[in-house]
GROMACS .gro file of C-alpha atoms in nm:
model
  123
    1MET     CA    1   8.852  10.159  11.292
    2ALA     CA    2   8.555  10.354  11.247
    3ILE     CA    3   8.327  10.159  11.248
    4SER     CA    4   8.109  10.248  10.930
    5VAL     CA    5   8.422  10.056  10.728
    6ALA     CA    6   8.428   9.867  10.416
    7ILE     CA    7   8.736   9.617  10.361
    8LEU     CA    8   8.569   9.456   9.988
    9VAL     CA    9   8.839   9.171   9.907
   10GLY     CA   10   8.945   8.987   9.553
   11ASP     CA   11   8.674   8.995   9.322
   12ALA     CA   12   8.429   9.187   9.584
   13GLN     CA   13   8.618   9.487   9.447
   14SER     CA   14   8.375   9.459   9.171
   15TRP     CA   15   8.099   9.579   9.358
   16LEU     CA   16   8.224   9.927   9.464
   17PRO     CA   17   8.062  10.128   9.084
   18GLU     CA   18   7.666   9.969   9.214
   19LEU     CA   19   7.777  10.076   9.603
   20LEU     CA   20   7.803  10.383   9.436
   21GLU     CA   21   7.538  10.457   9.228
   22ARG     CA   22   7.294  10.294   9.577
   23ALA     CA   23   7.416  10.561   9.817
   24LYS     CA   24   7.370  10.856   9.525
   25LYS     CA   25   6.980  10.717   9.566
   26LEU     CA   26   6.956  10.761   9.960
   27LYS     CA   27   6.638  11.041   9.992
   28VAL     CA   28   6.815  11.256  10.209
   29THR     CA   29   6.475  11.480  10.401
   30GLY     CA   30   6.373  11.677  10.753
   31GLY     CA   31   6.391  11.222  10.896
   32PHE     CA   32   6.039  11.319  10.910
   33GLU     CA   33   5.857  11.222  10.531
   34ASP     CA   34   5.790  10.917  10.388
   35GLY     CA   35   6.093  10.798  10.231
   36ALA     CA   36   6.310  10.914  10.443
   37ASP     CA   37   6.666  10.739  10.400
   38LEU     CA   38   6.882  11.031  10.584
   39GLY     CA   39   6.804  11.339  10.814
   40PRO     CA   40   7.003  11.627  10.923
   41LEU     CA   41   7.281  11.571  11.182
   42ILE     CA   42   7.203  11.731  11.484
   43SER     CA   43   7.443  12.090  11.550
   44PRO     CA   44   7.614  12.329  11.299
   45ALA     CA   45   7.867  12.215  11.493
   46ALA     CA   46   7.783  11.824  11.442
   47LYS     CA   47   7.818  11.892  11.060
   48GLN     CA   48   8.150  12.107  11.094
   49ARG     CA   49   8.314  11.789  11.283
   50VAL     CA   50   8.208  11.546  11.019
   51VAL     CA   51   8.285  11.790  10.670
   52GLY     CA   52   8.641  11.829  10.832
   53LEU     CA   53   8.684  11.412  10.902
   54ILE     CA   54   8.593  11.425  10.506
   55SER     CA   55   8.779  11.672  10.418
   56SER     CA   56   9.096  11.528  10.615
   57ALA     CA   57   9.112  11.232  10.408
   58GLU     CA   58   9.144  11.444  10.112
   59GLU     CA   59   9.422  11.645  10.292
   60GLU     CA   60   9.571  11.329  10.317
   61GLY     CA   61   9.524  11.131   9.970
   62GLY     CA   62   9.252  10.964   9.999
   63LYS     CA   63   8.918  10.979   9.769
   64ILE     CA   64   8.617  11.140   9.753
   65LEU     CA   65   8.437  10.865   9.560
   66LEU     CA   66   8.055  11.039   9.652
   67ASP     CA   67   8.127  11.342   9.845
   68GLY     CA   68   7.806  11.488  10.015
   69ARG     CA   69   7.982  11.723  10.226
   70ASN     CA   70   7.760  11.991  10.002
   71LEU     CA   71   7.457  11.875  10.038
   72ILE     CA   72   7.084  12.112   9.998
   73VAL     CA   73   6.807  12.032  10.067
   74PRO     CA   74   6.567  12.229   9.963
   75ALA     CA   75   6.239  12.220  10.193
   76TYR     CA   76   6.525  12.255  10.457
   77PRO     CA   77   6.825  12.511  10.372
   78ASP     CA   78   6.872  12.598  10.723
   79GLY     CA   79   6.981  12.206  10.821
   80ASN     CA   80   7.274  12.047  10.922
   81PHE     CA   81   7.242  11.833  10.599
   82VAL     CA   82   7.536  11.604  10.470
   83GLY     CA   83   7.460  11.370  10.203
   84PRO     CA   84   7.585  11.022  10.179
   85THR     CA   85   7.970  10.980  10.104
   86VAL     CA   86   8.197  10.713  10.003
   87ILE     CA   87   8.548  10.783  10.087
   88GLU     CA   88   8.811  10.562  10.000
   89ALA     CA   89   9.154  10.549  10.277
   90SER     CA   90   9.346  10.398  10.411
   91THR     CA   91   9.457  10.302  10.772
   92SER     CA   92   9.703  10.620  10.862
   93MET     CA   93   9.430  10.838  10.768
   94ARG     CA   94   9.242  11.001  11.017
   95CYS     CA   95   8.857  10.980  10.848
   96TYR     CA   96   8.949  10.588  10.962
   97LYS     CA   97   9.103  10.621  11.283
   98GLU     CA   98   8.789  10.884  11.449
   99GLU     CA   99   8.402  10.778  11.422
  100ILE     CA  100   8.235  11.044  11.172
  101PHE     CA  101   7.918  10.989  11.340
  102GLY     CA  102   7.744  11.123  10.987
  103PRO     CA  103   7.703  10.910  10.665
  104ALA     CA  104   7.991  10.830  10.526
  105LEU     CA  105   8.163  10.511  10.430
  106ILE     CA  106   8.497  10.405  10.431
  107VAL     CA  107   8.584  10.167  10.206
  108MET     CA  108   8.903   9.985  10.193
  109ARG     CA  109   9.094   9.726   9.960
  110ALA     CA  110   9.288   9.421  10.020
  111SER     CA  111   9.347   9.135   9.787
  112SER     CA  112   9.242   8.850  10.031
  113LEU     CA  113   9.068   8.719  10.280
  114ASP     CA  114   9.391   8.760  10.540
  115ASP     CA  115   9.482   9.086  10.444
  116ALA     CA  116   9.122   9.197  10.533
  117ILE     CA  117   9.196   9.058  10.872
  118ASP     CA  118   9.538   9.165  10.878
  119ILE     CA  119   9.370   9.516  10.847
  120VAL     CA  120   9.109   9.442  11.121
  121ASN     CA  121   9.335   9.344  11.360
  122GLY     CA  122   9.591   9.592  11.327
  123ASN     CA  123   9.370   9.803  11.490
   0.00000   0.00000   0.00000
């Protein structure tokens, strides 16, 4: 399991719209400006890897609920930016199995706490 995974259990699944709204408000800049929440990735190769993992979720049947792949930060047009991304995925997907190392959250749903524990223990 990648580190950035949220398993929404039962009624907590209703939190997803608010989570998406909050993620959309994160400020992406060079990383040193006041109010910065996120900065660039370390290199073009890192960006390519992150974008590839996000894309793999879509190719494998996942849902990209918030897509940061095409983010442009006007003050840094050549920066290695990926914006906040939220992906609804399953345990069989590459984005779940590999750490993304970027601003991406994998969201999974479970109907009960026992189901959520089974997901974690199955890793």
